[in-house]
Each structure stands twice: as C-alpha cells, then as structure tokens.
mmCIF file of C-alpha atoms in Angstrom:
data_model
loop_
_atom_site.group_PDB
_atom_site.id
_atom_site.type_symbol
_atom_site.label_atom_id
_atom_site.label_comp_id
_atom_site.label_asym_id
_atom_site.label_seq_id
_atom_site.Cartn_x
_atom_site.Cartn_y
_atom_site.Cartn_z
ATOM 1 C CA MET Y 13 22.763 -5.427 -61.214
ATOM 2 C CA LYS Y 14 25.270 -4.737 -63.736
ATOM 3 C CA THR Y 15 23.852 -2.243 -66.609
ATOM 4 C CA LYS Y 16 25.292 -1.732 -70.049
ATOM 5 C CA SER Y 17 26.809 1.806 -70.375
ATOM 6 C CA ILE Y 18 26.066 4.201 -73.225
ATOM 7 C CA SER Y 19 28.917 5.209 -75.152
ATOM 8 C CA ILE Y 20 29.979 9.022 -75.000
ATOM 9 C CA GLY Y 21 29.337 9.354 -78.708
ATOM 10 C CA ALA Y 22 25.840 8.138 -78.296
ATOM 11 C CA ARG Y 23 25.279 10.975 -76.001
ATOM 12 C CA ALA Y 24 24.538 13.488 -78.812
ATOM 13 C CA ARG Y 25 21.775 15.564 -77.248
ATOM 14 C CA ARG Y 26 22.228 18.645 -75.319
ATOM 15 C CA PHE Y 27 20.175 19.079 -72.589
ATOM 16 C CA VAL Y 28 19.663 22.114 -69.930
ATOM 17 C CA LEU Y 29 19.217 21.151 -66.006
ATOM 18 C CA GLU Y 30 16.545 23.534 -65.055
ATOM 19 C CA MET Y 31 16.576 24.294 -61.297
ATOM 20 C CA PRO Y 32 13.392 25.041 -59.282
ATOM 21 C CA LEU Y 33 12.972 28.622 -57.888
ATOM 22 C CA GLU Y 34 10.045 29.134 -55.299
ATOM 23 C CA ARG Y 35 9.092 32.225 -54.002
ATOM 24 C CA PRO Y 36 5.995 33.222 -52.014
ATOM 25 C CA ASP Y 37 2.554 34.200 -53.715
ATOM 26 C CA GLY Y 38 1.311 36.310 -50.722
ATOM 27 C CA PHE Y 39 -1.483 33.945 -50.083
ATOM 28 C CA GLY Y 40 0.335 31.227 -48.395
ATOM 29 C CA GLY Y 41 1.269 29.283 -51.405
ATOM 30 C CA VAL Y 42 4.410 29.594 -53.638
ATOM 31 C CA ILE Y 43 5.169 30.427 -57.238
ATOM 32 C CA ARG Y 44 7.687 27.857 -59.052
ATOM 33 C CA THR Y 45 9.688 28.955 -61.780
ATOM 34 C CA TYR Y 46 12.850 27.283 -63.281
ATOM 35 C CA THR Y 47 16.102 28.753 -63.964
ATOM 36 C CA PRO Y 48 18.393 27.528 -66.317
ATOM 37 C CA GLY Y 49 21.569 25.537 -65.280
ATOM 38 C CA PRO Y 50 24.332 23.497 -66.666
ATOM 39 C CA GLN Y 51 24.270 22.200 -70.026
ATOM 40 C CA LEU Y 52 24.558 18.421 -70.490
ATOM 41 C CA TRP Y 53 25.170 15.754 -72.947
ATOM 42 C CA GLY Y 54 22.839 12.844 -72.933
ATOM 43 C CA ALA Y 55 21.074 10.012 -74.766
ATOM 44 C CA ILE Y 56 17.133 9.914 -74.951
ATOM 45 C CA GLU Y 57 15.191 6.564 -75.242
ATOM 46 C CA MET Y 58 11.261 6.523 -75.421
ATOM 47 C CA LEU Y 59 9.795 3.930 -73.332
ATOM 48 C CA SER Y 60 6.018 4.158 -73.460
ATOM 49 C CA GLY Y 61 3.324 6.426 -74.778
ATOM 50 C CA ALA Y 62 -0.525 6.457 -73.548
ATOM 51 C CA GLU Y 63 -3.369 8.528 -74.563
ATOM 52 C CA ARG Y 64 -6.426 9.006 -72.267
ATOM 53 C CA VAL Y 65 -9.308 11.239 -71.872
ATOM 54 C CA ARG Y 66 -9.456 13.628 -68.917
ATOM 55 C CA ALA Y 67 -12.095 16.266 -68.395
ATOM 56 C CA ASP Y 68 -13.464 15.438 -71.875
ATOM 57 C CA ARG Y 69 -10.112 16.326 -73.624
ATOM 58 C CA PRO Y 70 -7.655 13.845 -74.993
ATOM 59 C CA GLU Y 71 -4.425 14.061 -73.071
ATOM 60 C CA GLN Y 72 -0.862 12.178 -73.792
ATOM 61 C CA SER Y 73 1.678 10.788 -71.726
ATOM 62 C CA LEU Y 74 5.161 10.076 -72.989
ATOM 63 C CA THR Y 75 7.918 8.716 -70.754
ATOM 64 C CA HIS Y 76 11.527 8.382 -71.451
ATOM 65 C CA ARG Y 77 14.762 7.369 -70.363
ATOM 66 C CA ILE Y 78 17.503 10.056 -70.347
ATOM 67 C CA THR Y 79 20.997 8.724 -69.785
ATOM 68 C CA LEU Y 80 23.720 11.506 -68.539
ATOM 69 C CA ARG Y 81 27.096 11.483 -67.357
ATOM 70 C CA TYR Y 82 26.982 10.958 -63.717
ATOM 71 C CA ARG Y 83 26.110 14.186 -61.651
ATOM 72 C CA GLU Y 84 25.574 14.747 -57.908
ATOM 73 C CA GLY Y 85 22.365 16.135 -56.809
ATOM 74 C CA VAL Y 86 19.689 15.899 -59.357
ATOM 75 C CA THR Y 87 16.203 15.365 -57.862
ATOM 76 C CA GLY Y 88 12.605 15.052 -59.219
ATOM 77 C CA ALA Y 89 12.060 18.729 -58.627
ATOM 78 C CA MET Y 90 14.199 19.791 -61.368
ATOM 79 C CA ARG Y 91 13.596 19.235 -65.140
ATOM 80 C CA LEU Y 92 15.493 18.817 -68.216
ATOM 81 C CA THR Y 93 15.006 20.831 -71.578
ATOM 82 C CA ALA Y 94 16.142 19.910 -75.053
ATOM 83 C CA GLY Y 95 15.253 22.877 -77.566
ATOM 84 C CA LEU Y 96 11.751 23.336 -77.007
ATOM 85 C CA ARG Y 97 10.761 20.192 -75.388
ATOM 86 C CA ARG Y 98 10.695 19.785 -71.724
ATOM 87 C CA PHE Y 99 10.913 16.772 -69.668
ATOM 88 C CA ALA Y 100 9.807 16.469 -65.804
ATOM 89 C CA ILE Y 101 12.025 14.325 -63.857
ATOM 90 C CA ARG Y 102 10.559 11.518 -62.183
ATOM 91 C CA ALA Y 103 13.388 9.800 -60.803
ATOM 92 C CA ALA Y 104 16.987 9.989 -60.870
ATOM 93 C CA SER Y 105 19.407 6.913 -60.075
ATOM 94 C CA ASP Y 106 22.974 5.853 -60.429
ATOM 95 C CA PRO Y 107 22.042 2.364 -61.579
ATOM 96 C CA ASP Y 108 25.436 0.339 -60.846
ATOM 97 C CA GLY Y 109 26.846 2.740 -58.058
ATOM 98 C CA SER Y 110 29.837 3.455 -60.046
ATOM 99 C CA LYS Y 111 28.936 7.161 -60.269
ATOM 100 C CA ARG Y 112 29.573 6.629 -64.394
ATOM 101 C CA ASP Y 113 25.937 7.124 -65.558
ATOM 102 C CA LEU Y 114 23.044 8.968 -64.141
ATOM 103 C CA VAL Y 115 19.588 7.535 -65.698
ATOM 104 C CA CYS Y 116 16.773 9.729 -65.430
ATOM 105 C CA LEU Y 117 13.178 8.492 -65.836
ATOM 106 C CA VAL Y 118 11.377 11.480 -67.206
ATOM 107 C CA GLU Y 119 7.727 12.340 -68.647
ATOM 108 C CA GLU Y 120 7.524 14.881 -71.670
ATOM 109 C CA MET Y 121 5.617 17.940 -70.543
ATOM 110 C CA ARG Y 122 3.060 19.003 -73.478
ATOM 111 C CA ALA Y 123 1.725 22.600 -73.376
#
C-alpha cells in the first residue's frame, strides 16, 4: 500500500515522547509514571470524536493521527504530549515499510 508522505514543512507541531516508568506500589501492583524523552516534530490530524455517558457523566473521546519522522521502538505504552495536551498511543506503524514516516493512532487524554 503506497501512502502519501507528509512534507517536512507540514510537521510544524512539537511533541515530546514520554516513556513509561513503572515501580512497585508495595501491594503487588505498580505505579506508572512517565518521563519526558526526545522532542519530535510532527503533523496532527483529527480522525473522530464521540461523546457518551458513562457513570452518569458525559465523556468525550477524540482520536487523532500523528505523523512523525520514523523512529524505532515506539510502542502503545508510550504517550505524546504537545504543550498541555496529552495523547495515549494506541498503535504505531511504518505504513509503507520505507522507514520514512511513523504514523501513530492516538487518543487524546482528558483530565
């Protein structure tokens, strides 16, 4: 499948790739925190938005596609931040296998 590459000039948003850090909580579980990693330039595109009621409270779900320069080792346990916005990575892939682009499907995290 041939995909259209996004030009370098369109990648005008700066993201920080955050790495998970897990430590034991003393009760058999873990406490997950995130440490800032490298800064990356990318392009963001909104894919969908939905609103639903969960536990008698309205909840929004926004999904985006973030295209970055290819980087090895990005997983769904990591997340991206842009300013005050946080994005949980749901999937990351090299769409055409050329190791030129990394396309991340993300969900925006709301506080």
